Amino acid sequence: MADSEKRKVLFIVNPISGSNQKYRLTDEITRICEKHHLIAEFFKTTGENDKQKISKAIEKHAPDVVTAVGGDGTVNMVAGLLKNTGIKLAILPTGSANGMAYELNIPTNMDSAIGIIARNVSKRIDLLMINNQHLAVHLSDLGMNARIIKRFDREKIRGIYGYSRQFFKELKSPSKFKCIVQYKDRHPRKYKAVMVVMLNTHYFGTGAMVNPVGKIDDGKFEIVVIKPYPWYYIFRMFLAFFSGRIHRLRHIRIISCSYAKITVTPPQDLQIDGEPTGEIRNIEIENIPKAVDVIYNDRQEHLLFKPSRILK
Ligand SMILES: Nc1ncnc2c1ncn2[C@@H]1O[C@H](COP(=O)(O)OP(=O)(O)OP(=O)(O)O)[C@@H](O)[C@H]1O
């Protein structure tokens, strides 16, 4: 195949994502891309002014696809740059949290993940805009999980071990807060909660299904309110999370809408795609329909669920 006919893929590599060393990663990606008749270009993030530098790299290389090589934070940054450009977004999951890759059924095996980029099956998906300021691609939440992520970030123990340590600390004593959700022209709904999740997707990065009723491109998003629960309820909740039945529990409320305002008292930690953004009292969420064209795996399935069916 002549070079002019090959598709160009720009890989945005976050070298600190996850816990694995990334020696020879670019050589490995280049080799696999050659096998699939793709031209690989690279940009390594530094954690400083990456957005501006990546915009320039996109201008310079004019790629057909931009691939985020990292966790959900890297996916979020790249998706924001590709919003409404017509350039496709792909993911090579190498982060400690790879929720969006899980959602799109992208494996961590590099050969398979690049094979999916080569197959080029894509779909325009909705994203969320939070407080007119932050784009959310995978999942954002207030309360328990955001607090875990904040501590995880501070302790600098990366990978799944670091997250699990914080998770079990928090699970023992989740703190409650008041939450008012206003959407459409309905009366505001009031809840006591330990956590409020805002998402268009279905899964936490761990594979737990938090939003069985959502659709990634229907112009709506979901607000999942997890109400305070007795300790013995944890087991039932785990079971429901991993069998896709969380919406049937009385400690869970799910609201679908395209715009909402949430007020929490006292102010709660907010995290967006794995990045802590500080404590907040008021939050405004808006759905941005079909904002980015994303490559997904339409073939193999996860062990328990069938996300590619959900995506269709
Ligand atoms: N070279 C770098 N040095 C330090 N930080 C970086 C670098 N490149 C990117 N970052 C930071 O990495 C974060 C995104 O990491 P990402 O979510 O992709 O991977 P992760 O392993 O899941 O990370 P985390 O464990 O922090 O969630 C962003 O905060 C970004 O600023």
Coordinates of C-alpha atoms and ligand atoms in Angstrom, one line a residue:
M1 CA 0.0 0.0 0.0
A2 CA 1.4 3.5 -0.9
D3 CA 2.0 5.8 2.0
S4 CA -0.4 8.3 0.6
E5 CA -3.2 5.7 1.0
K6 CA -2.4 4.9 4.6
R7 CA -4.3 6.5 7.5
K8 CA -2.3 8.7 9.8
V9 CA -2.6 8.1 13.5
L10 CA -1.2 10.6 16.0
F11 CA -0.5 9.0 19.4
I12 CA -0.7 11.3 22.4
V13 CA 1.4 9.4 25.0
N14 CA 1.1 10.1 28.7
P15 CA 4.4 8.7 30.0
I16 CA 3.4 8.7 33.7
S17 CA -0.1 7.1 33.3
G18 CA -0.7 3.8 35.2
S19 CA 2.0 2.0 37.0
N20 CA 3.9 0.3 34.1
Q21 CA 7.2 1.6 32.7
K22 CA 6.8 2.7 29.1
Y23 CA 10.3 1.8 27.7
R24 CA 10.2 1.2 24.0
L25 CA 6.5 1.9 23.8
T26 CA 6.7 4.1 20.7
D27 CA 8.9 1.4 18.9
E28 CA 6.3 -1.2 19.8
I29 CA 3.4 1.0 18.6
T30 CA 5.2 1.8 15.3
R31 CA 5.9 -1.9 14.6
I32 CA 2.2 -2.9 15.2
C33 CA 1.0 0.1 13.1
E34 CA 3.2 -0.9 10.2
K35 CA 1.6 -4.4 10.3
H36 CA -1.9 -2.7 10.0
H37 CA -0.8 -0.2 7.3
L38 CA -1.1 2.8 9.6
I39 CA 1.4 5.7 9.8
A40 CA 2.2 6.4 13.5
E41 CA 3.2 9.9 14.7
F42 CA 3.9 10.7 18.4
F43 CA 3.5 13.4 20.9
K44 CA 4.6 12.9 24.6
T45 CA 2.7 14.9 27.2
T46 CA 4.7 16.8 29.9
G47 CA 1.8 17.8 32.2
E48 CA 2.4 21.5 31.2
N49 CA 0.5 23.3 28.5
D50 CA -0.2 20.0 26.8
K51 CA -3.4 21.2 25.2
Q52 CA -1.8 24.0 23.3
K53 CA 1.1 21.8 22.2
I54 CA -1.2 19.0 21.1
S55 CA -3.3 21.4 19.0
K56 CA -0.1 22.4 17.2
A57 CA 0.8 18.8 16.7
I58 CA -2.6 18.1 15.2
E59 CA -2.2 21.0 12.8
K60 CA 1.2 19.8 11.8
H61 CA 0.5 16.1 11.3
A62 CA -3.2 16.5 10.0
P63 CA -4.0 13.0 11.4
D64 CA -7.1 10.9 10.5
V65 CA -7.2 9.6 14.1
V66 CA -5.8 10.9 17.4
T67 CA -5.2 8.2 20.0
A68 CA -5.0 8.9 23.7
V69 CA -2.3 6.6 25.2
G70 CA -3.0 6.9 28.9
G71 CA -5.9 6.9 31.4
D72 CA -9.2 8.7 31.5
G73 CA -7.5 12.1 32.1
T74 CA -5.6 11.8 28.8
V75 CA -8.7 10.7 27.0
N76 CA -10.6 13.7 28.4
M77 CA -7.9 16.2 27.2
V78 CA -7.7 14.7 23.7
A79 CA -11.5 14.5 23.4
G80 CA -11.8 18.2 24.2
L81 CA -9.4 19.0 21.4
L82 CA -11.2 16.8 18.9
K83 CA -14.7 18.1 19.7
N84 CA -16.6 18.9 16.5
T85 CA -13.4 18.5 14.3
G86 CA -14.3 15.4 12.4
I87 CA -11.0 13.8 13.5
K88 CA -11.6 10.4 15.2
L89 CA -10.7 9.7 18.7
A90 CA -9.1 6.3 19.7
I91 CA -7.8 4.9 23.0
L92 CA -4.8 2.8 24.0
P93 CA -5.5 2.2 27.7
T94 CA -2.4 2.5 29.9
G95 CA -3.8 4.4 32.9
S96 CA -4.7 3.4 36.4
A97 CA -8.3 4.3 35.5
N98 CA -9.3 3.2 32.0
G99 CA -13.1 3.6 32.3
M100 CA -13.7 5.0 28.8
A101 CA -11.7 2.1 27.2
Y102 CA -13.7 -0.4 29.2
E103 CA -16.9 1.3 28.0
L104 CA -15.8 1.1 24.4
N105 CA -14.6 -2.5 24.9
I106 CA -11.0 -1.7 24.1
P107 CA -8.5 -4.2 25.7
T108 CA -5.2 -3.3 27.3
N109 CA -3.4 -5.6 24.9
M110 CA -1.7 -3.2 22.5
D111 CA -1.8 -5.5 19.5
S112 CA -5.6 -5.9 19.8
A113 CA -6.2 -2.2 20.6
I114 CA -4.3 -1.1 17.5
G115 CA -6.2 -3.7 15.5
I116 CA -9.4 -2.0 16.6
I117 CA -8.0 1.4 15.4
A118 CA -7.2 -0.3 12.0
R119 CA -10.8 -1.6 11.7
N120 CA -12.0 2.0 12.2
V121 CA -15.5 1.4 13.4
S122 CA -16.7 4.6 15.0
K123 CA -19.6 6.4 16.5
R124 CA -20.4 10.0 17.4
I125 CA -21.0 10.1 21.2
D126 CA -22.4 12.7 23.6
L127 CA -20.2 14.5 26.1
L128 CA -21.1 16.5 29.2
M129 CA -20.2 20.1 30.0
I130 CA -19.9 20.9 33.7
N131 CA -20.3 24.4 35.0
N132 CA -19.7 25.7 31.5
Q133 CA -16.0 25.0 32.1
H134 CA -15.1 21.3 32.3
L135 CA -15.7 18.7 29.6
A136 CA -16.6 15.3 31.0
V137 CA -16.1 12.2 28.7
H138 CA -16.4 9.2 30.9
L139 CA -17.8 9.8 34.4
S140 CA -17.9 12.5 37.0
D141 CA -19.1 12.3 40.6
L142 CA -19.6 14.2 43.9
G143 CA -18.9 12.7 47.3
M144 CA -17.4 9.3 48.1
N145 CA -15.5 8.3 44.9
A146 CA -14.2 11.9 44.3
R147 CA -12.8 11.9 47.9
I148 CA -11.1 8.6 47.2
I149 CA -9.6 9.9 44.0
K150 CA -8.4 13.1 45.8
R151 CA -6.6 11.0 48.5
F152 CA -5.2 8.6 45.9
D153 CA -3.8 11.6 44.0
R154 CA -2.2 13.0 47.2
E155 CA -0.6 9.7 48.3
K156 CA 1.0 9.1 44.9
I157 CA 0.7 5.3 45.1
R158 CA -0.4 4.7 41.5
G159 CA -2.2 1.8 40.0
I160 CA -5.1 -0.3 41.1
Y161 CA -3.4 -1.1 44.5
G162 CA -3.4 2.6 45.4
Y163 CA -7.0 3.1 44.4
S164 CA -8.2 0.0 46.3
R165 CA -6.4 1.1 49.5
Q166 CA -8.3 4.4 49.5
F167 CA -11.6 2.7 48.4
F168 CA -11.7 0.4 51.4
K169 CA -10.8 3.2 53.8
E170 CA -13.8 5.2 52.5
L171 CA -16.2 2.3 52.3
K172 CA -16.0 1.8 56.1
S173 CA -17.4 5.3 56.9
P174 CA -19.0 7.1 53.9
S175 CA -20.2 10.6 54.9
K176 CA -23.7 11.8 54.0
F177 CA -24.8 15.0 52.4
K178 CA -28.0 16.7 51.2
C179 CA -28.5 17.0 47.5
I180 CA -31.1 18.9 45.5
V181 CA -31.5 18.0 41.8
Q182 CA -33.4 20.4 39.5
Y183 CA -34.1 19.3 35.9
K184 CA -36.6 20.2 33.2
D185 CA -39.4 22.3 34.8
R186 CA -40.0 19.7 37.5
H187 CA -40.1 20.4 41.2
P188 CA -36.6 20.1 42.7
R189 CA -36.0 16.6 44.0
K190 CA -34.3 16.3 47.4
Y191 CA -32.2 13.4 48.6
K192 CA -29.7 12.4 51.2
A193 CA -26.7 10.9 49.4
V194 CA -23.2 9.5 49.9
M195 CA -22.4 9.9 46.2
V196 CA -23.9 11.4 43.1
V197 CA -22.7 10.2 39.7
M198 CA -23.2 12.2 36.4
L199 CA -22.5 10.2 33.3
N200 CA -23.5 9.2 29.7
T201 CA -21.7 5.9 30.0
H202 CA -22.4 2.7 31.9
Y203 CA -19.3 1.5 33.8
F204 CA -16.9 2.5 36.5
G205 CA -13.3 1.7 35.4
T206 CA -13.5 -1.4 37.5
G207 CA -16.3 -2.8 35.4
A208 CA -19.0 -2.1 37.9
M209 CA -22.2 -1.0 36.1
V210 CA -23.4 2.2 37.6
N211 CA -25.8 3.2 34.9
P212 CA -27.6 0.3 33.2
V213 CA -30.3 2.6 31.6
G214 CA -28.0 5.1 29.8
K215 CA -27.3 5.4 26.1
I216 CA -24.1 7.1 25.0
D217 CA -25.7 9.0 22.1
D218 CA -29.3 9.7 23.0
G219 CA -29.0 13.4 23.8
K220 CA -29.4 12.7 27.5
F221 CA -27.2 11.9 30.5
E222 CA -28.0 10.2 33.8
I223 CA -27.7 11.4 37.4
V224 CA -27.3 8.4 39.7
V225 CA -27.9 9.2 43.4
I226 CA -26.5 6.6 45.8
K227 CA -28.4 7.1 49.1
P228 CA -26.9 6.2 52.5
Y229 CA -27.0 2.5 53.1
P230 CA -26.6 0.2 56.1
W231 CA -23.2 -1.6 56.2
Y232 CA -24.8 -5.0 55.4
Y233 CA -26.2 -3.6 52.2
I234 CA -22.7 -3.4 50.7
F235 CA -22.7 -7.0 49.6
R236 CA -26.1 -6.6 47.9
M237 CA -24.8 -3.5 46.2
F238 CA -21.7 -5.2 44.9
L239 CA -23.8 -8.0 43.5
A240 CA -26.1 -5.5 41.8
F241 CA -23.2 -3.5 40.4
F242 CA -21.6 -6.5 38.8
S243 CA -24.9 -8.0 37.5
G244 CA -26.2 -4.8 35.9
R245 CA -29.2 -4.5 38.3
I246 CA -28.2 -1.4 40.4
H247 CA -31.3 0.6 39.1
R248 CA -33.6 -1.9 40.9
L249 CA -32.2 -1.1 44.4
R250 CA -34.2 1.2 46.7
H251 CA -31.0 3.0 47.7
I252 CA -30.4 4.1 44.2
R253 CA -32.2 6.8 42.1
I254 CA -31.5 7.4 38.4
I255 CA -32.6 10.5 36.6
S256 CA -32.3 11.0 32.8
C257 CA -32.2 14.5 31.4
S258 CA -30.3 16.8 29.1
Y259 CA -29.7 19.6 31.5
A260 CA -29.6 19.8 35.4
K261 CA -28.6 21.8 38.3
I262 CA -27.4 20.1 41.5
T263 CA -26.8 21.7 44.9
V264 CA -25.1 19.8 47.7
T265 CA -24.8 20.7 51.4
P266 CA -22.1 20.7 52.7
P267 CA -19.9 21.3 49.6
Q268 CA -18.5 18.0 48.3
D269 CA -15.4 16.9 46.3
L270 CA -16.0 16.7 42.6
Q271 CA -14.0 14.5 40.2
I272 CA -14.2 14.6 36.4
D273 CA -12.7 11.6 34.5
G274 CA -10.4 10.8 37.4
E275 CA -9.1 14.3 38.0
P276 CA -10.1 15.9 41.4
T277 CA -11.4 19.5 40.9
G278 CA -11.9 20.6 44.5
E279 CA -15.0 21.0 46.7
I280 CA -18.1 22.4 45.1
R281 CA -21.7 23.4 46.2
N282 CA -23.5 24.1 42.9
I283 CA -23.0 22.2 39.7
E284 CA -24.7 22.7 36.3
I285 CA -24.5 19.9 33.8
E286 CA -25.4 20.1 30.1
N287 CA -25.4 17.3 27.5
I288 CA -23.4 18.1 24.3
P289 CA -24.9 15.8 21.6
K290 CA -22.7 13.8 19.3
A291 CA -19.7 15.9 20.2
V292 CA -16.9 13.4 19.3
D293 CA -16.4 10.6 16.8
V294 CA -14.9 7.7 18.8
I295 CA -13.5 4.3 17.6
Y296 CA -14.8 1.4 19.5
N297 CA -14.6 -2.4 19.5
D298 CA -17.7 -3.8 17.8
R299 CA -16.6 -7.5 18.1
Q300 CA -15.3 -9.1 21.3
E301 CA -17.4 -8.7 24.4
H302 CA -16.5 -8.3 28.1
L303 CA -17.0 -11.4 30.1
L304 CA -20.2 -10.3 31.8
F305 CA -21.7 -7.5 29.8
K306 CA -22.2 -6.6 26.1
P307 CA -21.2 -3.0 25.8
S308 CA -20.9 -3.2 22.0
R309 CA -24.6 -4.0 21.9
I310 CA -25.3 -1.0 24.1
L311 CA -23.3 1.2 21.7
K312 CA -25.2 0.1 18.6
Ligands
LIG1 N1 4.8 13.9 31.6 C1 4.0 14.1 32.6 N2 4.4 14.4 33.9 C2 3.6 14.6 34.9 N3 2.2 14.6 34.8 C3 1.7 14.3 33.6 C4 2.6 14.1 32.4 N4 1.7 13.9 31.3 C5 0.5 14.0 31.8 N5 0.4 14.3 33.1 C6 -0.8 14.4 33.9 O1 -1.4 13.1 34.0 C7 -2.8 13.2 34.3 C8 -3.6 12.3 33.5 O2 -3.3 11.0 33.8 P1 -4.2 9.8 33.2 O3 -5.6 9.9 33.8 O4 -4.2 9.8 31.7 O5 -3.5 8.5 33.7 P2 -3.8 7.7 35.1 O6 -2.7 6.8 35.3 O7 -5.2 7.1 35.1 O8 -3.7 8.9 36.0 P3 -4.3 9.0 37.5 O9 -3.8 7.8 38.2 O10 -3.7 10.4 38.0 O11 -5.8 9.1 37.2 C9 -3.1 14.7 34.1 O12 -3.3 15.3 35.4 C10 -1.9 15.2 33.4 O13 -1.6 16.6 33.7

